[in-house]
mmCIF file with all atom_site columns, C-alpha atoms in Angstrom:
data_model
loop_
_atom_site.group_PDB
_atom_site.id
_atom_site.type_symbol
_atom_site.label_atom_id
_atom_site.label_alt_id
_atom_site.label_comp_id
_atom_site.label_asym_id
_atom_site.label_entity_id
_atom_site.label_seq_id
_atom_site.pdbx_PDB_ins_code
_atom_site.Cartn_x
_atom_site.Cartn_y
_atom_site.Cartn_z
_atom_site.occupancy
_atom_site.B_iso_or_equiv
_atom_site.pdbx_formal_charge
_atom_site.auth_seq_id
_atom_site.auth_comp_id
_atom_site.auth_asym_id
_atom_site.auth_atom_id
_atom_site.pdbx_PDB_model_num
ATOM 1  C CA . MET A 1 1  ? 0.100   18.035  12.495  1.00 44.00 ? 1469 MET A CA 1
ATOM 2  C CA . THR A 1 2  ? -1.715  17.508  9.225   1.00 42.00 ? 1470 THR A CA 1
ATOM 3  C CA . SER A 1 3  ? -5.365  16.716  9.904   1.00 67.00 ? 1471 SER A CA 1
ATOM 4  C CA . SER A 1 4  ? -6.436  15.840  6.372   1.00 93.00 ? 1472 SER A CA 1
ATOM 5  C CA . TRP A 1 5  ? -5.636  12.686  4.451   1.00 97.00 ? 1473 TRP A CA 1
ATOM 6  C CA . LEU A 1 6  ? -3.199  12.836  1.566   1.00 98.00 ? 1474 LEU A CA 1
ATOM 7  C CA . GLU A 1 7  ? -3.557  10.213  -1.156  1.00 97.00 ? 1475 GLU A CA 1
ATOM 8  C CA . LYS A 1 8  ? -1.275  8.561   -3.672  1.00 97.00 ? 1476 LYS A CA 1
ATOM 9  C CA . SER A 1 9  ? -2.792  6.447   -6.437  1.00 96.00 ? 1477 SER A CA 1
ATOM 10 C CA . ILE A 1 10 ? -0.867  3.241   -7.108  1.00 94.00 ? 1478 ILE A CA 1
ATOM 11 C CA . ASP A 1 11 ? -1.137  1.139   -10.235 1.00 90.00 ? 1479 ASP A CA 1
ATOM 12 C CA . LEU A 1 12 ? 0.412   -2.299  -9.938  1.00 86.00 ? 1480 LEU A CA 1
ATOM 13 C CA . LYS A 1 13 ? 1.631   -3.797  -13.160 1.00 77.00 ? 1481 LYS A CA 1
ATOM 14 C CA . ASN A 1 14 ? 0.258   -7.129  -11.919 1.00 68.00 ? 1482 ASN A CA 1
ATOM 15 C CA . LYS A 1 15 ? -2.183  -7.494  -9.024  1.00 62.00 ? 1483 LYS A CA 1
ATOM 16 C CA . HIS A 1 16 ? -0.563  -10.834 -8.188  1.00 67.00 ? 1484 HIS A CA 1
ATOM 17 C CA . GLY A 1 17 ? 2.582   -8.835  -7.489  1.00 73.00 ? 1485 GLY A CA 1
ATOM 18 C CA . LEU A 1 18 ? 1.117   -7.930  -4.110  1.00 86.00 ? 1486 LEU A CA 1
ATOM 19 C CA . HIS A 1 19 ? 1.794   -11.061 -2.068  1.00 87.00 ? 1487 HIS A CA 1
ATOM 20 C CA . MET A 1 20 ? 3.551   -11.875 1.226   1.00 90.00 ? 1488 MET A CA 1
ATOM 21 C CA . ARG A 1 21 ? 6.985   -10.415 0.525   1.00 92.00 ? 1489 ARG A CA 1
ATOM 22 C CA . PRO A 1 22 ? 5.749   -7.126  -1.020  1.00 93.00 ? 1490 PRO A CA 1
ATOM 23 C CA . ALA A 1 23 ? 3.227   -6.831  1.823   1.00 94.00 ? 1491 ALA A CA 1
ATOM 24 C CA . GLN A 1 24 ? 6.114   -7.142  4.305   1.00 95.00 ? 1492 GLN A CA 1
ATOM 25 C CA . ARG A 1 25 ? 8.113   -4.499  2.431   1.00 95.00 ? 1493 ARG A CA 1
ATOM 26 C CA . ILE A 1 26 ? 5.132   -2.107  2.575   1.00 97.00 ? 1494 ILE A CA 1
ATOM 27 C CA . VAL A 1 27 ? 4.911   -2.621  6.338   1.00 98.00 ? 1495 VAL A CA 1
ATOM 28 C CA . GLU A 1 28 ? 8.669   -2.032  6.735   1.00 97.00 ? 1496 GLU A CA 1
ATOM 29 C CA . VAL A 1 29 ? 8.567   1.237   4.783   1.00 98.00 ? 1497 VAL A CA 1
ATOM 30 C CA . ALA A 1 30 ? 5.316   2.539   6.287   1.00 98.00 ? 1498 ALA A CA 1
ATOM 31 C CA . SER A 1 31 ? 6.542   1.798   9.819   1.00 98.00 ? 1499 SER A CA 1
ATOM 32 C CA . LYS A 1 32 ? 9.472   4.190   9.379   1.00 98.00 ? 1500 LYS A CA 1
ATOM 33 C CA . PHE A 1 33 ? 7.055   7.120   9.496   1.00 98.00 ? 1501 PHE A CA 1
ATOM 34 C CA . LYS A 1 34 ? 4.966   8.638   12.275  1.00 98.00 ? 1502 LYS A CA 1
ATOM 35 C CA . ALA A 1 35 ? 2.028   9.179   9.906   1.00 98.00 ? 1503 ALA A CA 1
ATOM 36 C CA . ASP A 1 36 ? -1.029  6.944   9.951   1.00 98.00 ? 1504 ASP A CA 1
ATOM 37 C CA . VAL A 1 37 ? -0.745  5.083   6.624   1.00 98.00 ? 1505 VAL A CA 1
ATOM 38 C CA . ARG A 1 38 ? -3.564  3.106   5.015   1.00 98.00 ? 1506 ARG A CA 1
ATOM 39 C CA . ALA A 1 39 ? -3.925  0.960   1.887   1.00 98.00 ? 1507 ALA A CA 1
ATOM 40 C CA . VAL A 1 40 ? -7.379  1.365   0.339   1.00 97.00 ? 1508 VAL A CA 1
ATOM 41 C CA . LYS A 1 41 ? -9.226  -0.546  -2.383  1.00 93.00 ? 1509 LYS A CA 1
ATOM 42 C CA . ASP A 1 42 ? -13.016 -0.681  -2.778  1.00 89.00 ? 1510 ASP A CA 1
ATOM 43 C CA . ASP A 1 43 ? -14.406 -1.124  0.751   1.00 91.00 ? 1511 ASP A CA 1
ATOM 44 C CA . MET A 1 44 ? -11.096 -2.511  2.072   1.00 93.00 ? 1512 MET A CA 1
ATOM 45 C CA . ASP A 1 45 ? -9.185  -0.008  4.234   1.00 97.00 ? 1513 ASP A CA 1
ATOM 46 C CA . CYS A 1 46 ? -6.111  -1.520  5.912   1.00 98.00 ? 1514 CYS A CA 1
ATOM 47 C CA . ASN A 1 47 ? -3.361  -0.318  8.214   1.00 98.00 ? 1515 ASN A CA 1
ATOM 48 C CA . ALA A 1 48 ? -0.197  -0.327  6.073   1.00 98.00 ? 1516 ALA A CA 1
ATOM 49 C CA . LYS A 1 49 ? 1.895   -0.790  9.234   1.00 98.00 ? 1517 LYS A CA 1
ATOM 50 C CA . SER A 1 50 ? 0.222   -4.107  10.095  1.00 98.00 ? 1518 SER A CA 1
ATOM 51 C CA . ILE A 1 51 ? 1.457   -7.276  8.383   1.00 98.00 ? 1519 ILE A CA 1
ATOM 52 C CA . LEU A 1 52 ? -1.862  -9.018  9.044   1.00 97.00 ? 1520 LEU A CA 1
ATOM 53 C CA . ASP A 1 53 ? -3.806  -6.152  7.485   1.00 98.00 ? 1521 ASP A CA 1
ATOM 54 C CA . MET A 1 54 ? -1.494  -6.061  4.467   1.00 97.00 ? 1522 MET A CA 1
ATOM 55 C CA . ILE A 1 55 ? -1.757  -9.824  3.895   1.00 95.00 ? 1523 ILE A CA 1
ATOM 56 C CA . GLU A 1 56 ? -5.546  -9.452  3.993   1.00 95.00 ? 1524 GLU A CA 1
ATOM 57 C CA . PHE A 1 57 ? -5.282  -6.502  1.602   1.00 95.00 ? 1525 PHE A CA 1
ATOM 58 C CA . ALA A 1 58 ? -3.103  -8.509  -0.814  1.00 91.00 ? 1526 ALA A CA 1
ATOM 59 C CA . ALA A 1 59 ? -5.639  -11.360 -0.772  1.00 90.00 ? 1527 ALA A CA 1
ATOM 60 C CA . HIS A 1 60 ? -8.417  -8.858  -1.491  1.00 89.00 ? 1528 HIS A CA 1
ATOM 61 C CA . MET A 1 61 ? -6.465  -7.504  -4.472  1.00 87.00 ? 1529 MET A CA 1
ATOM 62 C CA . VAL A 1 62 ? -6.032  -10.988 -5.939  1.00 83.00 ? 1530 VAL A CA 1
ATOM 63 C CA . ARG A 1 63 ? -9.557  -12.299 -5.459  1.00 80.00 ? 1531 ARG A CA 1
ATOM 64 C CA . SER A 1 64 ? -11.779 -9.250  -5.672  1.00 72.00 ? 1532 SER A CA 1
ATOM 65 C CA . THR A 1 65 ? -10.490 -6.950  -8.369  1.00 68.00 ? 1533 THR A CA 1
ATOM 66 C CA . ALA A 1 66 ? -11.044 -7.043  -12.089 1.00 64.00 ? 1534 ALA A CA 1
ATOM 67 C CA . HIS A 1 67 ? -8.150  -8.099  -14.303 1.00 65.00 ? 1535 HIS A CA 1
ATOM 68 C CA . ASP A 1 68 ? -7.835  -4.604  -15.718 1.00 69.00 ? 1536 ASP A CA 1
ATOM 69 C CA . ASP A 1 69 ? -8.062  -2.766  -12.379 1.00 78.00 ? 1537 ASP A CA 1
ATOM 70 C CA . ASN A 1 70 ? -4.843  -3.195  -10.420 1.00 85.00 ? 1538 ASN A CA 1
ATOM 71 C CA . SER A 1 71 ? -5.001  0.229   -8.799  1.00 89.00 ? 1539 SER A CA 1
ATOM 72 C CA . PHE A 1 72 ? -5.393  1.168   -5.157  1.00 94.00 ? 1540 PHE A CA 1
ATOM 73 C CA . LEU A 1 73 ? -4.617  4.100   -2.887  1.00 96.00 ? 1541 LEU A CA 1
ATOM 74 C CA . PHE A 1 74 ? -2.170  4.750   -0.129  1.00 98.00 ? 1542 PHE A CA 1
ATOM 75 C CA . ARG A 1 75 ? -3.602  7.340   2.274   1.00 98.00 ? 1543 ARG A CA 1
ATOM 76 C CA . ALA A 1 76 ? -1.634  9.042   4.985   1.00 98.00 ? 1544 ALA A CA 1
ATOM 77 C CA . THR A 1 77 ? -2.166  11.688  7.627   1.00 98.00 ? 1545 THR A CA 1
ATOM 78 C CA . GLY A 1 78 ? 0.329   13.196  10.027  1.00 96.00 ? 1546 GLY A CA 1
ATOM 79 C CA . ASP A 1 79 ? 3.431   15.362  10.032  1.00 93.00 ? 1547 ASP A CA 1
ATOM 80 C CA . ASP A 1 80 ? 5.389   13.174  7.611   1.00 97.00 ? 1548 ASP A CA 1
ATOM 81 C CA . ALA A 1 81 ? 2.436   11.933  5.531   1.00 98.00 ? 1549 ALA A CA 1
ATOM 82 C CA . GLN A 1 82 ? 3.788   13.262  2.225   1.00 98.00 ? 1550 GLN A CA 1
ATOM 83 C CA . SER A 1 83 ? 7.181   11.655  2.800   1.00 98.00 ? 1551 SER A CA 1
ATOM 84 C CA . ALA A 1 84 ? 5.516   8.341   3.662   1.00 98.00 ? 1552 ALA A CA 1
ATOM 85 C CA . LEU A 1 85 ? 3.472   8.390   0.458   1.00 98.00 ? 1553 LEU A CA 1
ATOM 86 C CA . GLU A 1 86 ? 6.518   9.252   -1.638  1.00 98.00 ? 1554 GLU A CA 1
ATOM 87 C CA . ALA A 1 87 ? 8.529   6.413   -0.060  1.00 98.00 ? 1555 ALA A CA 1
ATOM 88 C CA . LEU A 1 88 ? 5.732   3.900   -0.661  1.00 97.00 ? 1556 LEU A CA 1
ATOM 89 C CA . ALA A 1 89 ? 5.262   5.019   -4.267  1.00 96.00 ? 1557 ALA A CA 1
ATOM 90 C CA . HIS A 1 90 ? 9.007   4.628   -4.821  1.00 96.00 ? 1558 HIS A CA 1
ATOM 91 C CA . LEU A 1 91 ? 8.857   1.145   -3.271  1.00 95.00 ? 1559 LEU A CA 1
ATOM 92 C CA . VAL A 1 92 ? 6.123   0.091   -5.700  1.00 94.00 ? 1560 VAL A CA 1
ATOM 93 C CA . ASP A 1 93 ? 7.928   1.684   -8.673  1.00 92.00 ? 1561 ASP A CA 1
ATOM 94 C CA . ASP A 1 94 ? 11.043  -0.236  -7.630  1.00 91.00 ? 1562 ASP A CA 1
ATOM 95 C CA . LYS A 1 95 ? 8.978   -3.478  -7.729  1.00 88.00 ? 1563 LYS A CA 1
ATOM 96 C CA . PHE A 1 96 ? 9.256   -3.749  -3.932  1.00 89.00 ? 1564 PHE A CA 1
ATOM 97 C CA . GLY A 1 97 ? 13.043  -4.102  -4.183  1.00 81.00 ? 1565 GLY A CA 1
ATOM 98 C CA . LEU A 1 98 ? 12.607  -7.758  -5.144  1.00 78.00 ? 1566 LEU A CA 1
ATOM 99 C CA . GLU A 1 99 ? 14.047  -7.799  -8.648  1.00 71.00 ? 1567 GLU A CA 1
#
C-alpha cells in the first residue's frame, strides 16, 4: 500500500463550475477507488468521497478564492491512488460530463 500522498493540481476554468452536480460527480468517481481521496484548497481539506464534504468544498471555492485563482488539489493515498487522481483529472477536463 502506498503510504505517501500523491497530488494532482486542478485548474477549473470557472470556480462557479464546482457546484452540486459536479460535486456529486466527484464523489461518484472517487468512490470507485479504494484510495483515500481528498480535495484541498487553502485550509480546506475535504473527503472527496463525501457529498457533504464536497458541497462544503464547492461553497468554499465560490466564496473564498480570488477570481484569478480557481486551482485546487486532489490528493490520494492507497494502492490505486494514481488511478483515482487520473480519473478525477479526466472528469474535470471533461467538464464533469455535464456538457
